[in-house]
CSV table of N, CA and C in Angstrom, one decimal:
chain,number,residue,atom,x,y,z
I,6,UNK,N,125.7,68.2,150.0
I,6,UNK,CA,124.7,69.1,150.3
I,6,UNK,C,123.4,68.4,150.1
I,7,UNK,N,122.5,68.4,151.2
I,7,UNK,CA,121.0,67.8,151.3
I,7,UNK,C,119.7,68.5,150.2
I,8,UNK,N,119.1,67.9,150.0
I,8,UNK,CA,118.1,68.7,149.1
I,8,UNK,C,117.8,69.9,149.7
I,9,UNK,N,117.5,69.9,151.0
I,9,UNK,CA,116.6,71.3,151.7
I,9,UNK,C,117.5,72.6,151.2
I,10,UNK,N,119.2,72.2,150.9
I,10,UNK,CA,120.1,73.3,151.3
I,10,UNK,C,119.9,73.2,149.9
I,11,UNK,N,120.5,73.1,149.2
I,11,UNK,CA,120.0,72.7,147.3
I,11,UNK,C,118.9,74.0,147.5
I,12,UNK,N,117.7,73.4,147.7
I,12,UNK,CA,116.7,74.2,147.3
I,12,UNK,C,116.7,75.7,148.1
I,13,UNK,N,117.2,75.5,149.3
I,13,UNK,CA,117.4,76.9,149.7
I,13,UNK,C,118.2,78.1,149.2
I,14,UNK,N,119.3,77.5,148.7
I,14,UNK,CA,119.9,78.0,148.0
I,14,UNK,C,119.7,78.6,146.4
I,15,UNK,N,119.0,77.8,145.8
I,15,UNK,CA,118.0,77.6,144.5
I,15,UNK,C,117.2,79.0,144.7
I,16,UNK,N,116.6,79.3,146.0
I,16,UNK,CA,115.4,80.2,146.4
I,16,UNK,C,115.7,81.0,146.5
I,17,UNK,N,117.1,81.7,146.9
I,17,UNK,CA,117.6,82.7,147.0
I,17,UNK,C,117.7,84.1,145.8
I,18,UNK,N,118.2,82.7,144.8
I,18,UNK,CA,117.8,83.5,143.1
I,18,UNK,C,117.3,84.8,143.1
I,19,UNK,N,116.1,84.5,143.2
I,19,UNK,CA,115.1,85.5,142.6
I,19,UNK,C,115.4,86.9,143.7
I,20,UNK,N,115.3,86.5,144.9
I,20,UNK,CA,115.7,87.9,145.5
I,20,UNK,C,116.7,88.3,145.4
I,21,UNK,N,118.1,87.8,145.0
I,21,UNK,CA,119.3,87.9,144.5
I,21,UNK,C,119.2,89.0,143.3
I,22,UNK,N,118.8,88.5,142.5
I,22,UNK,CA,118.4,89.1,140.7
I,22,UNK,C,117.8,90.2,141.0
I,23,UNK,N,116.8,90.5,142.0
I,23,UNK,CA,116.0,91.3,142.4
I,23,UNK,C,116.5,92.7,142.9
I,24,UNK,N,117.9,92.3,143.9
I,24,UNK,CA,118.5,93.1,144.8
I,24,UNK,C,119.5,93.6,143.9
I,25,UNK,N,120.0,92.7,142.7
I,25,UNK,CA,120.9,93.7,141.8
I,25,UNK,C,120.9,94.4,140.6
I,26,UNK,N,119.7,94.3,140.5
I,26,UNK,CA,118.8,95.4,139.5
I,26,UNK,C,118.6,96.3,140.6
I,27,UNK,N,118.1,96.2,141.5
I,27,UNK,CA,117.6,97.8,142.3
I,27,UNK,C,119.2,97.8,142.5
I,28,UNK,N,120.4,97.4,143.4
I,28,UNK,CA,121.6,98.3,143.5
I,28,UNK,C,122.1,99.1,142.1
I,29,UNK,N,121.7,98.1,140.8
I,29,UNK,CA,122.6,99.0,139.8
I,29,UNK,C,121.1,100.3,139.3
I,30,UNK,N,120.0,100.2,139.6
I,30,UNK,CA,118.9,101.3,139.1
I,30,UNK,C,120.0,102.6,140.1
I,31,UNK,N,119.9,101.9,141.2
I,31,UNK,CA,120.3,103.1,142.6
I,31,UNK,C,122.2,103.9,142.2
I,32,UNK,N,122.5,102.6,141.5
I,32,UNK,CA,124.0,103.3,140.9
I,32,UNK,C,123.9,104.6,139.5
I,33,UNK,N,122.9,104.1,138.6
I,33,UNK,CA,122.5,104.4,137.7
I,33,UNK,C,121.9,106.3,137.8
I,34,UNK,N,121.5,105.8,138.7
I,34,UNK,CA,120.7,107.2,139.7
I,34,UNK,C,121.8,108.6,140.0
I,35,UNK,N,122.6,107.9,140.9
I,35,UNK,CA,123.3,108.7,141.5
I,35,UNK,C,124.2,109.3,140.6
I,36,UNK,N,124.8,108.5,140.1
I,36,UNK,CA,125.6,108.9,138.2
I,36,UNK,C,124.7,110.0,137.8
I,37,UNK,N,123.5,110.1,137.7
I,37,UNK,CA,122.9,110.9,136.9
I,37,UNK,C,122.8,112.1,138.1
I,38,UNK,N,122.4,112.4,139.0
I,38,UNK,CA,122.5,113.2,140.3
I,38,UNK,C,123.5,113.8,140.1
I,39,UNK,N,124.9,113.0,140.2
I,39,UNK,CA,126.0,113.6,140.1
I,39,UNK,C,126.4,114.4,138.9
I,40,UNK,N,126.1,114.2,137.8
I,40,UNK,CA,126.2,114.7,136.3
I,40,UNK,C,125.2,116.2,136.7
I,41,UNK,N,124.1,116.1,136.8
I,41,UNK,CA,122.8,117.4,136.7
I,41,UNK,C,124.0,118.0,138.0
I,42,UNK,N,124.1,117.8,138.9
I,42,UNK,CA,124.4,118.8,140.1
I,42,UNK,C,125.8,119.3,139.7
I,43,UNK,N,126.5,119.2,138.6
I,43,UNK,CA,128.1,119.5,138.2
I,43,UNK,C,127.7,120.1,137.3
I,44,UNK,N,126.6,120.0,136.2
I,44,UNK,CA,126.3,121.1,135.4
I,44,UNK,C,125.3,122.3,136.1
I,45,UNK,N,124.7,122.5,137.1
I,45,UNK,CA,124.0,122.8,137.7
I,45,UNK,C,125.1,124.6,138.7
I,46,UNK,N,125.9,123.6,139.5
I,46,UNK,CA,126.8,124.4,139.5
I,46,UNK,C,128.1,124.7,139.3
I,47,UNK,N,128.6,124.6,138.1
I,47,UNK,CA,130.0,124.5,137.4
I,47,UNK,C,130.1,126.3,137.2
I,48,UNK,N,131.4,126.8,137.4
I,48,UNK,CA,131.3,128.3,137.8
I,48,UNK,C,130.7,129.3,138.5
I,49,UNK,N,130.1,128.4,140.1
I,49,UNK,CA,129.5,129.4,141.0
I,49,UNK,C,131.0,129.4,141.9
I,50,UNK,N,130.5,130.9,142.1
I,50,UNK,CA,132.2,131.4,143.1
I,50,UNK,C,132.3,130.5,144.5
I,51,UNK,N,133.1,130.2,145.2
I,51,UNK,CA,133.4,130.0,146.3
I,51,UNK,C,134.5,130.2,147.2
I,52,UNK,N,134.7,130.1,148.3
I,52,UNK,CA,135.2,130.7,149.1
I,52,UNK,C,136.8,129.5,149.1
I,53,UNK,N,138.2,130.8,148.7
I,53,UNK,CA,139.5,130.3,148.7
I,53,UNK,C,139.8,128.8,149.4
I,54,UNK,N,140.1,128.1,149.1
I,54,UNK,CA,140.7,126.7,149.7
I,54,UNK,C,139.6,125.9,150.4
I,55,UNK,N,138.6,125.6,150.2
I,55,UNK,CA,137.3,125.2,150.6
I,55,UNK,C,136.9,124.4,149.3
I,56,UNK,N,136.4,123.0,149.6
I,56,UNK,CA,135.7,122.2,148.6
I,56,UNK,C,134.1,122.7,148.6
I,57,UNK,N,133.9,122.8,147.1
I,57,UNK,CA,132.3,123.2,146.8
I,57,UNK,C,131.7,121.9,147.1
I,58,UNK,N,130.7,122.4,146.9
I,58,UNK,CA,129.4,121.2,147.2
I,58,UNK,C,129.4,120.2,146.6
I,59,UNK,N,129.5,120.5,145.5
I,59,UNK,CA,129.4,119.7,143.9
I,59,UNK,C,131.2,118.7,144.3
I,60,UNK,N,131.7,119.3,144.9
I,60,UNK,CA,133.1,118.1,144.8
I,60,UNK,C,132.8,117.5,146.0
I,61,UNK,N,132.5,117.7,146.8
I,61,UNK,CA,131.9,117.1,148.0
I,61,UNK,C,131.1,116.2,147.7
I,62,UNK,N,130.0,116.4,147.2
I,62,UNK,CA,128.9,115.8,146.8
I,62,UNK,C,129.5,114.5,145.7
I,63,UNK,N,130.6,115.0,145.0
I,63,UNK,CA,130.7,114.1,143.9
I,63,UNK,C,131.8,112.8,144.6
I,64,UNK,N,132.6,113.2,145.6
I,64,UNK,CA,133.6,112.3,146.4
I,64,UNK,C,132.5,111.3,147.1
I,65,UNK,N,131.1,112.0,147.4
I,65,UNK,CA,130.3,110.8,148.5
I,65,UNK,C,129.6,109.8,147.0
I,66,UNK,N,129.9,110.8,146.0
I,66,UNK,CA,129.0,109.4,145.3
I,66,UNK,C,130.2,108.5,144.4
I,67,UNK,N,131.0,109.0,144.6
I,67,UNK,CA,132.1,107.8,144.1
I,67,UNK,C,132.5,107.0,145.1
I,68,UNK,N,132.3,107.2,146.3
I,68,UNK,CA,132.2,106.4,147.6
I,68,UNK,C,131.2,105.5,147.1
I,69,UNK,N,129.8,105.9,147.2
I,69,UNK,CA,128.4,105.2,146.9
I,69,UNK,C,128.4,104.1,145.7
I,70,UNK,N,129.6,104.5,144.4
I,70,UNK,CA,129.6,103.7,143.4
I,70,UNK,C,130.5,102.9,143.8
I,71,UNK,N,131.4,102.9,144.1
I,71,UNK,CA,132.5,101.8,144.7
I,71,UNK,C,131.9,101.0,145.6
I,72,UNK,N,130.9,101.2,146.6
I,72,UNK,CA,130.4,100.3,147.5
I,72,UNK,C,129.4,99.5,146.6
I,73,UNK,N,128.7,100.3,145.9
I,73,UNK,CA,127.3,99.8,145.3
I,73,UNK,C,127.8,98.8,143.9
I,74,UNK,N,129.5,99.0,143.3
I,74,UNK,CA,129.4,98.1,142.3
I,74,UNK,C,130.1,97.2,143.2
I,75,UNK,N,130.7,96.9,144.2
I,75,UNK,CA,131.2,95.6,144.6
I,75,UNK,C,130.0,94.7,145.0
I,76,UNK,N,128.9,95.2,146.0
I,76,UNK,CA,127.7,94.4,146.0
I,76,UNK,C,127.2,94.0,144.4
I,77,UNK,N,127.4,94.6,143.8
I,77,UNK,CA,126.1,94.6,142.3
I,77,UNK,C,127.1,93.2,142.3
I,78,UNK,N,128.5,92.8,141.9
I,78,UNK,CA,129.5,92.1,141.4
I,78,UNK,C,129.4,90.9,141.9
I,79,UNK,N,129.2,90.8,143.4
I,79,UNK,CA,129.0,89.9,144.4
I,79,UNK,C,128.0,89.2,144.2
I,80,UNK,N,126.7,90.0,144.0
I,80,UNK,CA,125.4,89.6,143.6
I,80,UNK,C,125.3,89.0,142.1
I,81,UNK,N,126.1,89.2,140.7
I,81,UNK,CA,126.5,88.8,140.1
I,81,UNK,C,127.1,87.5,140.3
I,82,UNK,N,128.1,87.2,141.1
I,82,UNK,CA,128.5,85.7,141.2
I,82,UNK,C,127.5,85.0,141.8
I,83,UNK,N,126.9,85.0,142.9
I,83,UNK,CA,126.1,84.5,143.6
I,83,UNK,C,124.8,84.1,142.1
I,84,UNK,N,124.2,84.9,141.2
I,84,UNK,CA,123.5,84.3,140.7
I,84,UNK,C,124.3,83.4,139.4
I,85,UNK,N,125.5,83.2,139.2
I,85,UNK,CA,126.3,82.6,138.1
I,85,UNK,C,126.3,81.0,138.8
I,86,UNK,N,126.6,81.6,140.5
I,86,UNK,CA,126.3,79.7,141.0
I,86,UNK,C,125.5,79.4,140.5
I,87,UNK,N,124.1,79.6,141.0
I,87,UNK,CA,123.0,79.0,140.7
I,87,UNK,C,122.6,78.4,139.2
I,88,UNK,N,123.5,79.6,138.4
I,88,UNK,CA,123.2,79.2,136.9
I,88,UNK,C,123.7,77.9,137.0
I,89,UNK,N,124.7,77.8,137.2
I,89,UNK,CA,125.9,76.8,136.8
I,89,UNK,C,125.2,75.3,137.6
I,90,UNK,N,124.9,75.4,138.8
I,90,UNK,CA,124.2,74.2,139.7
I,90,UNK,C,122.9,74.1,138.8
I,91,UNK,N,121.7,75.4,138.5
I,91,UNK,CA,121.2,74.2,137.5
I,91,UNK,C,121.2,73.3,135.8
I,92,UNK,N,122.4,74.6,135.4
I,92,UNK,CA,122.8,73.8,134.5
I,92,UNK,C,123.8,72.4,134.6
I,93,UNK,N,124.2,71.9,135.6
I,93,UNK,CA,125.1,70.7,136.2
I,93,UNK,C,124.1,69.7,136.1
I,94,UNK,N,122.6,69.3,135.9
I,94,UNK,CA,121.4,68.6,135.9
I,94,UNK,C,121.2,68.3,134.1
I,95,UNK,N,121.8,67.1,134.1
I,95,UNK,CA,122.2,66.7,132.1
I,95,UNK,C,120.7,66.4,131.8
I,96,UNK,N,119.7,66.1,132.7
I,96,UNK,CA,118.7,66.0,131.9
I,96,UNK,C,118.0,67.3,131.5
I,97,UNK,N,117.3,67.2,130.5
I,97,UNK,CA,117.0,68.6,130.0
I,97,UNK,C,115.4,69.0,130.7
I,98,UNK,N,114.9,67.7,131.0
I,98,UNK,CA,113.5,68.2,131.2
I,98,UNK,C,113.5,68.3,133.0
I,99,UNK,N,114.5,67.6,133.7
I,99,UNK,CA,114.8,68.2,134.8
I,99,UNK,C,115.5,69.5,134.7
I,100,UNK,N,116.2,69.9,134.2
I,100,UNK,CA,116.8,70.9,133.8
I,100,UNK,C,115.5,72.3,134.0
I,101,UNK,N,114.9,71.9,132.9
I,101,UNK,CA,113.8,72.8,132.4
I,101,UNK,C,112.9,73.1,134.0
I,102,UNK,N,112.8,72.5,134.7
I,102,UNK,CA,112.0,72.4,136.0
I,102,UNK,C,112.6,73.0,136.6
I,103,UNK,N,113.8,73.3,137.2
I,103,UNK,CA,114.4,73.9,138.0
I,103,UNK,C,114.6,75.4,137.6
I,104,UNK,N,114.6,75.6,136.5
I,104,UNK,CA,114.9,76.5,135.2
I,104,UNK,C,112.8,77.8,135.8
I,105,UNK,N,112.2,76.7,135.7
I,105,UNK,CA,110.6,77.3,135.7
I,105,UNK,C,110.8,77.4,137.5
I,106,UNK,N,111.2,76.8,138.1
I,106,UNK,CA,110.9,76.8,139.4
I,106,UNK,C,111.6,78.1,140.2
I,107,UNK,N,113.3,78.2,139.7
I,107,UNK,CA,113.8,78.9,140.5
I,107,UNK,C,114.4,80.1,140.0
I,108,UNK,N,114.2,79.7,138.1
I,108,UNK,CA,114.9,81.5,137.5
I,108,UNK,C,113.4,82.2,137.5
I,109,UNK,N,112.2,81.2,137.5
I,109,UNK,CA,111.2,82.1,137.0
I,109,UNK,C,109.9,81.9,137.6
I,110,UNK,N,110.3,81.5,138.8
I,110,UNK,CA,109.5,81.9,139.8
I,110,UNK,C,108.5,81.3,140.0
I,111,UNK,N,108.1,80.4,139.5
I,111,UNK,CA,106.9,79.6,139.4
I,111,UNK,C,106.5,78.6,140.4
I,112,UNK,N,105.1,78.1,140.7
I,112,UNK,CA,104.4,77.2,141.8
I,112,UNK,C,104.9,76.3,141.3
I,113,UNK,N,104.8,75.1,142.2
I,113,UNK,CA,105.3,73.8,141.6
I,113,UNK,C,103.6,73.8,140.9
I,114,UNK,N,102.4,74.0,141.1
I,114,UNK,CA,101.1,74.3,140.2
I,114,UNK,C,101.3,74.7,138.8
I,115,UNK,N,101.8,75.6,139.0
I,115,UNK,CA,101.6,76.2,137.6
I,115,UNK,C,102.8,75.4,136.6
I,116,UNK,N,103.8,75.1,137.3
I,116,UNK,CA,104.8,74.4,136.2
I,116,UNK,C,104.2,72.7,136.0
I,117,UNK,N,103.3,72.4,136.9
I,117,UNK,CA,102.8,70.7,136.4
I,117,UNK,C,102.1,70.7,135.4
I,118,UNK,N,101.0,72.3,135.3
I,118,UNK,CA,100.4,72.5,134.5
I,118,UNK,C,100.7,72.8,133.2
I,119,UNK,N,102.5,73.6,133.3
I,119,UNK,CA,102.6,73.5,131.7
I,119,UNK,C,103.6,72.3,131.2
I,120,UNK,N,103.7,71.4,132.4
I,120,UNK,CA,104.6,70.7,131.6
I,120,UNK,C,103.9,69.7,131.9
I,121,UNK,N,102.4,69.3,131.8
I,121,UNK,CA,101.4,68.4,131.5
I,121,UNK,C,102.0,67.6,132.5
I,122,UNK,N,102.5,67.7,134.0
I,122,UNK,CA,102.2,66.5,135.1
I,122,UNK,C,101.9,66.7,136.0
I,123,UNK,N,101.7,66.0,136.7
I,123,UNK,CA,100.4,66.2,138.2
I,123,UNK,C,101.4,66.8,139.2
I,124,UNK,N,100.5,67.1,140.2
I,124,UNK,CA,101.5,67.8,141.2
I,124,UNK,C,102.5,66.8,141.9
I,125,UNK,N,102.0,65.4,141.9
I,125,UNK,CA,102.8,64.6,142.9
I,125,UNK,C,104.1,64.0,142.0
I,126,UNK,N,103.8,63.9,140.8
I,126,UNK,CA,105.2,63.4,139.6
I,126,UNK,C,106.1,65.2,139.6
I,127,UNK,N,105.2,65.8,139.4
I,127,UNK,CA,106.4,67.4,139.6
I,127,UNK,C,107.0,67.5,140.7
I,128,UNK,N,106.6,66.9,142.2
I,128,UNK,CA,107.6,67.4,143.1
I,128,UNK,C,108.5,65.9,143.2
I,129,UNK,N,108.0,64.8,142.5
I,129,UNK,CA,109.1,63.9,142.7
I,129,UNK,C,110.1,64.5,141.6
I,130,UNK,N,109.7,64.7,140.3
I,130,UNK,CA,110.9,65.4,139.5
I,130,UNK,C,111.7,66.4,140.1
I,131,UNK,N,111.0,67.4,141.0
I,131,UNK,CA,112.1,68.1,141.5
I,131,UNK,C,112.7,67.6,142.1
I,132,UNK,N,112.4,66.5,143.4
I,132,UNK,CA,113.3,65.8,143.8
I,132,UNK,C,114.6,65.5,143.5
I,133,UNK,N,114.4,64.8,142.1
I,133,UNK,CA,115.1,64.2,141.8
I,133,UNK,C,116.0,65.0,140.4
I,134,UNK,N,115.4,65.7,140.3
I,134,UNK,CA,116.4,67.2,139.6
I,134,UNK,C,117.5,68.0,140.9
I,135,UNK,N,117.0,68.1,142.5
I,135,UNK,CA,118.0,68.3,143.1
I,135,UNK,C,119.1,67.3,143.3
I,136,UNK,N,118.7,66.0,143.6
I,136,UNK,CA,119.3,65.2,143.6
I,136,UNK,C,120.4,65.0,142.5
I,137,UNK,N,120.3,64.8,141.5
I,137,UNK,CA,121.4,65.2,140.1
I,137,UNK,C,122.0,66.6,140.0
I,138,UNK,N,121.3,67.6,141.1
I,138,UNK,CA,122.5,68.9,140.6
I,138,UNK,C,123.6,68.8,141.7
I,139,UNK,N,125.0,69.3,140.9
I,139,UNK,CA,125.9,69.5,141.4
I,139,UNK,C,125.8,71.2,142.0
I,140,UNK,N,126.5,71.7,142.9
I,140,UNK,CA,126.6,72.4,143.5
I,140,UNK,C,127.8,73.2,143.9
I,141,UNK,N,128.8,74.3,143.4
I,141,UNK,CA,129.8,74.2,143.8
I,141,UNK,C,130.1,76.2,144.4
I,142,UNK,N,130.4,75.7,145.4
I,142,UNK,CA,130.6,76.8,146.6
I,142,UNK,C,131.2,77.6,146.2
I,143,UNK,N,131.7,78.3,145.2
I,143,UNK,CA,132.5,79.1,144.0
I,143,UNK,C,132.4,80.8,145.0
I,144,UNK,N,131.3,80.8,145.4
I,144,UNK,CA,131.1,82.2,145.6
I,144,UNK,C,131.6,82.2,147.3
């Protein structure tokens, strides 16, 4: 795998992490929706052999949780690669670079700045932090 895919892949992270906090807030949600709307109408009459609303309503969100936890899951492995590729990088201060760059979102600016090197030694370090990571297609 070439550095560009390395790093592309690296970049993905943050929207990754991003997209499965909002699926499990949106899982989290509906659970509660479905709880308020079953105490809401538990013992209103309806009409012989006919599903109420509330079972209706509760069948689309166990649909909605089934779909919504195999993405959350998916998106879970997807960010365990990334752990794992940049933990595969034995040096610690490349390590640490990739670590500031791609869990935590940072310029290559602002990480030269806290790890006291110029911009043109920080992007050779990254360089050469992709270069040493291993990469494994797991997901």
């Amino acid at each position: 795998m070439t550095r560009q895919e390395k790093s592309e892949k690296l970049s993905q992270y943050g929207m990754t992490a991003a997209r499965e906090k909002r699926l499990r807030e949106e899982l989290a949600c509906w659970r509660a929706r479905g709880e308020r709307m079953g105490t809401a109408m538990s013992g209103v009459p309806r009409a012989k052999g006919t599903a109420s609303r509330v079972e209706t309503a509760a069948v689309h969100i166990a649909d909605l949780e089934r779909e919504l936890g195999k993405e959350a899951e998916h998106l879970a492995c997807e960010r365990l690669a990334v752990l794992r590729a940049v933990r595969s990088v034995e040096s610690e201060g490349l390590r640490y670079l990739l670590e500031l760059r791609y869990i935590d979102g940072m310029t290559f600016e602002a990480i030269a700045e806290k790890t006291c090197y110029s911009i043109r030694q920080t992007l050779r370090r990254h360089a050469l932090a992709l270069d040493a990571m291993q990469w494994e297609d797991a997901v």
